[in-house]
Amino acid sequence: MMGSVELNLRETELCLGLPGGDTATPVTGNKRGFSETVDLKLNLNNEPESKVGSTTHDVVTAVSKEKSSCPKDPAKPPAKTQVVGWPPVRSYRKNVMVSCQKTTGGTEAAAAFVKVSMDGAPYLRKVDLKMYKSYDELSNALSNMFSSFTMGKYGGEEGMIDFMNERKLMDLVNSWDYVPSYEDKDGDWMLVGDVPWPMFVDTCKRLRLMKGSDAIGLAPRAMEKCKSRA
Amino acid sequence: MREDNLEMSENVERYLQLDPRSAAISQPPSSSSSAAAFVSPANKSRNCNSPCPDHVLENVLENVLQFLTSKCDRNAVSLVCKSWWRVEAQTRFEVFIGNCYSLSPDRLTHRFKRVRSLVLKGKPRFADFNLMPPNWGAQFAPWVAATAKAYPWLEKVHLKRMFVTDDDLALLAESFPGFKELTLVCCEGFGTSGIAIVANKCRQLKVLDLIESEVTDGEVDWISCFPEGETQLKSLSFDCVDSSINFKALEGLVVRSPFLEKLRTNRFVSLDELHRLMVRAPQLTSLGTGSFSPEDVSQGEQEPDYAAAFRACKSLVCLSGFKEFTPEYLPAISPVCANLTSLNFSYANISPDMLKPIIRNCHNIRVFWALDSICDEGLQAVAATCKELRELRVFPFDPREDSEGPISEVGFQAISEGCRKLESILYFCQRMTNGALTAMSENCPDLTVFRLCIMGRHRPDHVTGKPMDEGFGAIVKNCKKLTRLAVSGLLTDEAFSYIGEYGKLIRTLTVGFAGDSDMALRYVLEGCPKLQKLEIRDSPFGDVGLRSGMHRYYNMRFLWMSSCTLSRGGCRDVAHDLSNVVVEVFGSDDDDDDDFTRDYVETLYMYRSLDGPRKDAPKFVTIL
């Protein structure tokens, strides 16, 4: 599922200044949520082609195009982006609700928060991996958080990348601007997608969206590990 | 009061005798003239030595100041002159410390010599939402150590968001023989062992209130640790102690506590057990009902007459609990509904149909807490009956950002139309409109606390698609008594300009995912003169905005900014320029972040302090 931010070239200027500075001013009249503001300033994705169809970015831009004459799109975000401590309900209350639900279907007790960093972005986010059921959902959530991030389309069952085919893997990694990698329980940095989703949730300690060029080195190692697991 | 008078007259006697200390005191001209005015023949004739104006002044002051209980008044009095400062310090029995790091325990014990009651608050509120790493601080230990030596007569300790250990509780129990009241709100670090020691050693204990605290299960039967014989217990709240209770011991305790008015049990007390307690304590005014489900679901045996037990509690005005309730039994509370002033259903998944027959009788309710499971329909029922409502809190049953949200502006507006005396509201929803906010601002002019949480971030008015600026603007403009405000939804800088323009009495402001630029922060810091507590998260405010409040920070209790766009350099500059403000920066974890984020400030927490930076800061906290 390709998603891309509809940006004009001016907005894609690299700018590391603090907000409110005199460099690239945000498009007038737009309100954006905070995360979008920072992402735009940092610029990251530079594909000028706009692909209609991804609803994830429709949501992001729907909010930001509030005041301009674009029609509002009250579509709900399809992926659940989870933010720490929001909505602001005390953990005491949340725990009480969990332990007092006689009917099953209460939320799982322990969340699996992992830090997500993106090369070049001066901030970290956290995601609760238990909120998602597949790599696709995670991909959508990350796209929302780091609006220029795109993870490409996963093929195959369970949305897994074909790690066994080295050439295909290298091509894939090459074609992405940012490659999702994760640190597993052994402390190794792996490419996201090499294991079935539930195993990934258990083994992932940290996520990092690496610049494509840096990730090339990971691909062969990922393959090795994958082979040794199989 | 009578006790105080007795003590006062003893002190007066003491002051009339020549006191070597007071001879050295410098006397500003103004007070000597007023002292002259107070000198009366009666006083003169009683003395062995002729009193200096100092003594007379001080003894008069002591007699007058004993009537001052408000801390604001006392703070003002202490600023008049050194003499007044000293006398005020001698007569302050209740000390309130809003931030435990604003001064050291030694400073407390040096200034105030006769403290009987201590209220101490630790971590800032956003710590409740996992925005602060564990082990940040706010330990009670240094405070209990200092007060144990300085105030052996201490009677009351009230802590909020402090880290309290079992050892601390043991020291407390051993050091204060006359100890009467312990209240722990949102605290952690202790367990049932600590509570057991307090129960056992504090023979004068009147109040043991554990509220929303995390209590480790030490597998100690603490209820059995209360001493034999009649107790002084007036209030016992243990609904947050999430471990089973020796019911027989609890029942025995209730029987020998004739002064018991408030009892809040935990969910391990079943409905039939509750019944037995109520029968033994019909004098209760406040009851926390535990699970509100019978232990044994088997029918056939004679079930206790729950309604009769409630009917017998003629003084019952406050009900809470219902943590695992069985709907069929809810009507048992009907006999007390007409007398209830406070009802907390916020742990019970109550539907509109369950609520309506109950609430229809609650004409005197002033405080109502519920889950959004009651829906707009339930809120309309509340609005129709509860004309005396002062405080409403509606929490989300499903506390996730993208949950369905069964309540909206419809219930909100109904409340505003039906409950005109509303003073405080906390409302979680997914859909809201500017119109409803404006309606409430016009219908409920007595509002002092307005906290709206639109759970989906950046959500606009769901009917017009516009930001929520106008609605919040109406609230600050029309609710002239507003002291606490929490905003949410899609908000531009305009909303903040309204807050700065009209929010002249606001003391606490909570902001999340709002605003466009530093101007928003500037509007607030320049416009709100009474601002004490400012907590901000995930908003685009940076160093420029931060600097716009330099003139305010020493007069505030604290500023919290997390996930904004502050830089370390900017924060360091502020720290450098404000010498009596402590500037802490830290991340959300207790591990060190990577190098590349070092300039980025994830969390800024700054507060004024008389004694400089604290010495107990953990590694992950940097004090600039």
Short mmCIF file of N, CA and C in Angstrom, two decimals, chain B residues 391-479:
data_model
loop_
_atom_site.label_atom_id
_atom_site.label_comp_id
_atom_site.label_asym_id
_atom_site.label_seq_id
_atom_site.Cartn_x
_atom_site.Cartn_y
_atom_site.Cartn_z
N GLU B 391 -20.91 18.73 40.40
CA GLU B 391 -19.75 18.13 39.76
C GLU B 391 -20.13 16.89 38.96
N LEU B 392 -19.73 16.88 37.70
CA LEU B 392 -20.00 15.73 36.84
C LEU B 392 -18.69 15.23 36.24
N ARG B 393 -18.46 13.92 36.31
CA ARG B 393 -17.30 13.33 35.62
C ARG B 393 -17.77 12.13 34.83
N VAL B 394 -17.51 12.13 33.54
CA VAL B 394 -17.88 10.99 32.70
C VAL B 394 -16.62 10.43 32.06
N PHE B 395 -16.28 9.20 32.43
CA PHE B 395 -15.07 8.55 31.95
C PHE B 395 -15.39 7.59 30.82
N PRO B 396 -14.40 7.28 29.97
CA PRO B 396 -14.67 6.36 28.86
C PRO B 396 -14.60 4.91 29.32
N PHE B 397 -15.58 4.13 28.95
CA PHE B 397 -15.54 2.70 29.24
C PHE B 397 -14.40 2.06 28.45
N ASP B 398 -14.24 2.50 27.22
CA ASP B 398 -13.17 1.99 26.38
C ASP B 398 -12.16 3.12 26.19
N PRO B 399 -11.09 3.12 26.99
CA PRO B 399 -10.22 4.30 27.00
C PRO B 399 -9.19 4.34 25.89
N ARG B 400 -9.56 3.93 24.72
CA ARG B 400 -8.62 3.99 23.60
C ARG B 400 -9.01 5.12 22.68
N GLU B 401 -8.03 5.63 21.98
CA GLU B 401 -8.24 6.83 21.19
C GLU B 401 -9.30 6.66 20.11
N ASP B 402 -9.35 5.48 19.52
CA ASP B 402 -10.26 5.31 18.39
C ASP B 402 -11.50 4.51 18.76
N SER B 403 -11.85 4.54 20.04
CA SER B 403 -13.06 3.82 20.46
C SER B 403 -14.29 4.52 19.91
N GLU B 404 -15.43 3.83 19.99
CA GLU B 404 -16.64 4.36 19.39
C GLU B 404 -17.13 5.63 20.06
N GLY B 405 -17.15 5.66 21.37
CA GLY B 405 -17.60 6.87 22.04
C GLY B 405 -19.10 7.05 22.00
N PRO B 406 -19.82 6.49 22.97
CA PRO B 406 -21.28 6.56 22.96
C PRO B 406 -21.86 7.89 23.43
N ILE B 407 -21.02 8.81 23.91
CA ILE B 407 -21.61 10.09 24.28
C ILE B 407 -21.07 11.20 23.39
N SER B 408 -21.81 12.28 23.35
CA SER B 408 -21.47 13.35 22.43
C SER B 408 -21.95 14.69 22.98
N GLU B 409 -22.03 15.65 22.11
CA GLU B 409 -22.48 16.98 22.53
C GLU B 409 -23.96 16.96 22.94
N VAL B 410 -24.66 15.94 22.56
CA VAL B 410 -26.09 15.86 22.89
C VAL B 410 -26.27 15.75 24.41
N GLY B 411 -25.57 14.76 25.00
CA GLY B 411 -25.66 14.61 26.46
C GLY B 411 -25.08 15.84 27.17
N PHE B 412 -24.00 16.33 26.61
CA PHE B 412 -23.32 17.50 27.20
C PHE B 412 -24.25 18.70 27.26
N GLN B 413 -24.93 18.95 26.16
CA GLN B 413 -25.83 20.10 26.13
C GLN B 413 -27.02 19.90 27.05
N ALA B 414 -27.51 18.65 27.10
CA ALA B 414 -28.63 18.36 28.01
C ALA B 414 -28.23 18.69 29.45
N ILE B 415 -27.04 18.29 29.83
CA ILE B 415 -26.57 18.59 31.18
C ILE B 415 -26.52 20.09 31.41
N SER B 416 -26.03 20.82 30.41
CA SER B 416 -25.91 22.27 30.60
C SER B 416 -27.28 22.90 30.79
N GLU B 417 -28.28 22.33 30.15
CA GLU B 417 -29.62 22.90 30.27
C GLU B 417 -30.32 22.50 31.56
N GLY B 418 -30.02 21.29 32.03
CA GLY B 418 -30.71 20.81 33.22
C GLY B 418 -30.01 21.13 34.53
N CYS B 419 -28.69 21.22 34.48
CA CYS B 419 -27.94 21.36 35.73
C CYS B 419 -27.26 22.72 35.76
N ARG B 420 -28.04 23.74 36.08
CA ARG B 420 -27.54 25.10 35.96
C ARG B 420 -26.53 25.48 37.02
N LYS B 421 -26.47 24.68 38.09
CA LYS B 421 -25.56 25.03 39.18
C LYS B 421 -24.21 24.34 39.01
N LEU B 422 -23.98 23.76 37.86
CA LEU B 422 -22.76 23.00 37.64
C LEU B 422 -21.52 23.85 37.88
N GLU B 423 -20.57 23.28 38.64
CA GLU B 423 -19.33 24.01 38.93
C GLU B 423 -18.12 23.32 38.34
N SER B 424 -18.21 22.00 38.17
CA SER B 424 -17.03 21.26 37.75
C SER B 424 -17.43 20.14 36.80
N ILE B 425 -16.74 20.07 35.66
CA ILE B 425 -17.06 19.01 34.72
C ILE B 425 -15.80 18.40 34.13
N LEU B 426 -15.80 17.07 34.02
CA LEU B 426 -14.76 16.33 33.32
C LEU B 426 -15.50 15.41 32.36
N TYR B 427 -15.23 15.54 31.07
CA TYR B 427 -16.06 14.86 30.08
C TYR B 427 -15.19 14.26 28.99
N PHE B 428 -15.22 12.95 28.83
CA PHE B 428 -14.48 12.28 27.76
C PHE B 428 -15.48 11.91 26.66
N CYS B 429 -15.19 12.28 25.42
CA CYS B 429 -16.10 11.94 24.34
C CYS B 429 -15.34 11.88 23.03
N GLN B 430 -16.02 11.51 21.96
CA GLN B 430 -15.38 11.51 20.66
C GLN B 430 -15.95 12.57 19.73
N ARG B 431 -17.12 13.06 20.09
CA ARG B 431 -17.78 14.04 19.21
C ARG B 431 -18.25 15.22 20.04
N MET B 432 -17.90 16.41 19.58
CA MET B 432 -18.30 17.62 20.31
C MET B 432 -18.49 18.74 19.30
N THR B 433 -19.26 19.75 19.73
CA THR B 433 -19.45 20.89 18.84
C THR B 433 -19.19 22.19 19.60
N ASN B 434 -18.85 23.22 18.86
CA ASN B 434 -18.67 24.54 19.46
C ASN B 434 -19.98 25.03 20.07
N GLY B 435 -21.08 24.70 19.39
CA GLY B 435 -22.39 25.13 19.88
C GLY B 435 -22.67 24.63 21.28
N ALA B 436 -22.33 23.36 21.54
CA ALA B 436 -22.60 22.80 22.86
C ALA B 436 -21.75 23.48 23.92
N LEU B 437 -20.49 23.77 23.59
CA LEU B 437 -19.62 24.44 24.55
C LEU B 437 -20.14 25.84 24.85
N THR B 438 -20.57 26.51 23.81
CA THR B 438 -21.10 27.86 24.00
C THR B 438 -22.36 27.80 24.87
N ALA B 439 -23.21 26.82 24.60
CA ALA B 439 -24.43 26.68 25.40
C ALA B 439 -24.07 26.48 26.87
N MET B 440 -23.10 25.61 27.13
CA MET B 440 -22.75 25.38 28.52
C MET B 440 -22.18 26.63 29.16
N SER B 441 -21.40 27.38 28.40
CA SER B 441 -20.80 28.59 28.97
C SER B 441 -21.88 29.59 29.37
N GLU B 442 -22.99 29.56 28.65
CA GLU B 442 -24.08 30.49 28.95
C GLU B 442 -25.02 29.96 30.03
N ASN B 443 -25.21 28.63 30.04
CA ASN B 443 -26.14 28.05 31.00
C ASN B 443 -25.55 27.86 32.38
N CYS B 444 -24.25 27.66 32.45
CA CYS B 444 -23.61 27.31 33.72
C CYS B 444 -22.53 28.31 34.08
N PRO B 445 -22.91 29.49 34.51
CA PRO B 445 -21.94 30.54 34.77
C PRO B 445 -21.07 30.28 36.00
N ASP B 446 -21.46 29.30 36.82
CA ASP B 446 -20.69 29.04 38.03
C ASP B 446 -19.52 28.10 37.82
N LEU B 447 -19.28 27.69 36.60
CA LEU B 447 -18.21 26.73 36.35
C LEU B 447 -16.85 27.25 36.82
N THR B 448 -16.17 26.44 37.64
CA THR B 448 -14.81 26.79 38.03
C THR B 448 -13.80 25.82 37.43
N VAL B 449 -14.28 24.58 37.11
CA VAL B 449 -13.40 23.57 36.54
C VAL B 449 -14.03 23.06 35.25
N PHE B 450 -13.32 23.23 34.14
CA PHE B 450 -13.85 22.76 32.87
C PHE B 450 -12.79 21.92 32.18
N ARG B 451 -13.03 20.60 32.10
CA ARG B 451 -12.06 19.71 31.50
C ARG B 451 -12.76 18.85 30.46
N LEU B 452 -12.44 19.11 29.22
CA LEU B 452 -13.06 18.35 28.14
C LEU B 452 -11.97 17.57 27.43
N CYS B 453 -12.18 16.26 27.28
CA CYS B 453 -11.22 15.47 26.54
C CYS B 453 -11.89 14.83 25.33
N ILE B 454 -11.66 15.42 24.17
CA ILE B 454 -12.11 14.80 22.92
C ILE B 454 -11.02 13.81 22.58
N MET B 455 -11.35 12.52 22.68
CA MET B 455 -10.30 11.51 22.69
C MET B 455 -9.52 11.39 21.39
N GLY B 456 -10.19 11.54 20.26
CA GLY B 456 -9.45 11.50 19.01
C GLY B 456 -8.66 12.80 18.89
N ARG B 457 -7.38 12.68 18.63
CA ARG B 457 -6.58 13.90 18.59
C ARG B 457 -6.94 14.78 17.40
N HIS B 458 -6.85 16.09 17.62
CA HIS B 458 -7.09 17.08 16.56
C HIS B 458 -8.49 17.01 15.97
N ARG B 459 -9.46 16.53 16.73
CA ARG B 459 -10.80 16.44 16.13
C ARG B 459 -11.48 17.79 16.11
N PRO B 460 -12.03 18.18 14.97
CA PRO B 460 -12.76 19.46 14.90
C PRO B 460 -14.21 19.25 15.38
N ASP B 461 -14.93 20.34 15.36
CA ASP B 461 -16.38 20.30 15.59
C ASP B 461 -16.95 19.31 14.57
N HIS B 462 -17.64 18.30 15.04
CA HIS B 462 -17.99 17.23 14.10
C HIS B 462 -19.17 17.58 13.20
N VAL B 463 -19.80 18.72 13.47
CA VAL B 463 -20.90 19.15 12.61
C VAL B 463 -20.41 20.18 11.59
N THR B 464 -19.64 21.15 12.05
CA THR B 464 -19.21 22.21 11.14
C THR B 464 -17.83 21.95 10.55
N GLY B 465 -17.07 21.08 11.16
CA GLY B 465 -15.71 20.83 10.68
C GLY B 465 -14.71 21.89 11.11
N LYS B 466 -15.18 22.87 11.87
CA LYS B 466 -14.28 23.95 12.29
C LYS B 466 -13.49 23.56 13.54
N PRO B 467 -12.41 24.26 13.80
CA PRO B 467 -11.69 24.00 15.05
C PRO B 467 -12.57 24.33 16.26
N MET B 468 -12.12 23.87 17.41
CA MET B 468 -12.92 24.06 18.62
C MET B 468 -12.62 25.40 19.30
N ASP B 469 -11.98 26.30 18.59
CA ASP B 469 -11.58 27.59 19.18
C ASP B 469 -12.74 28.37 19.77
N GLU B 470 -13.81 28.49 19.00
CA GLU B 470 -14.92 29.34 19.46
C GLU B 470 -15.59 28.79 20.70
N GLY B 471 -15.70 27.49 20.76
CA GLY B 471 -16.33 26.88 21.93
C GLY B 471 -15.54 27.14 23.20
N PHE B 472 -14.24 26.88 23.14
CA PHE B 472 -13.43 27.14 24.33
C PHE B 472 -13.34 28.62 24.61
N GLY B 473 -13.38 29.42 23.55
CA GLY B 473 -13.39 30.87 23.74
C GLY B 473 -14.60 31.30 24.55
N ALA B 474 -15.76 30.72 24.22
CA ALA B 474 -16.98 31.06 24.96
C ALA B 474 -16.85 30.65 26.42
N ILE B 475 -16.26 29.50 26.65
CA ILE B 475 -16.11 29.03 28.03
C ILE B 475 -15.29 30.02 28.85
N VAL B 476 -14.12 30.44 28.32
CA VAL B 476 -13.28 31.34 29.13
C VAL B 476 -13.91 32.72 29.25
N LYS B 477 -14.67 33.07 28.24
CA LYS B 477 -15.25 34.41 28.27
C LYS B 477 -16.44 34.48 29.24
N ASN B 478 -17.31 33.48 29.19
CA ASN B 478 -18.54 33.55 29.97
C ASN B 478 -18.44 32.97 31.37
N CYS B 479 -17.52 32.05 31.56
CA CYS B 479 -17.40 31.45 32.89
C CYS B 479 -16.37 32.23 33.67
#
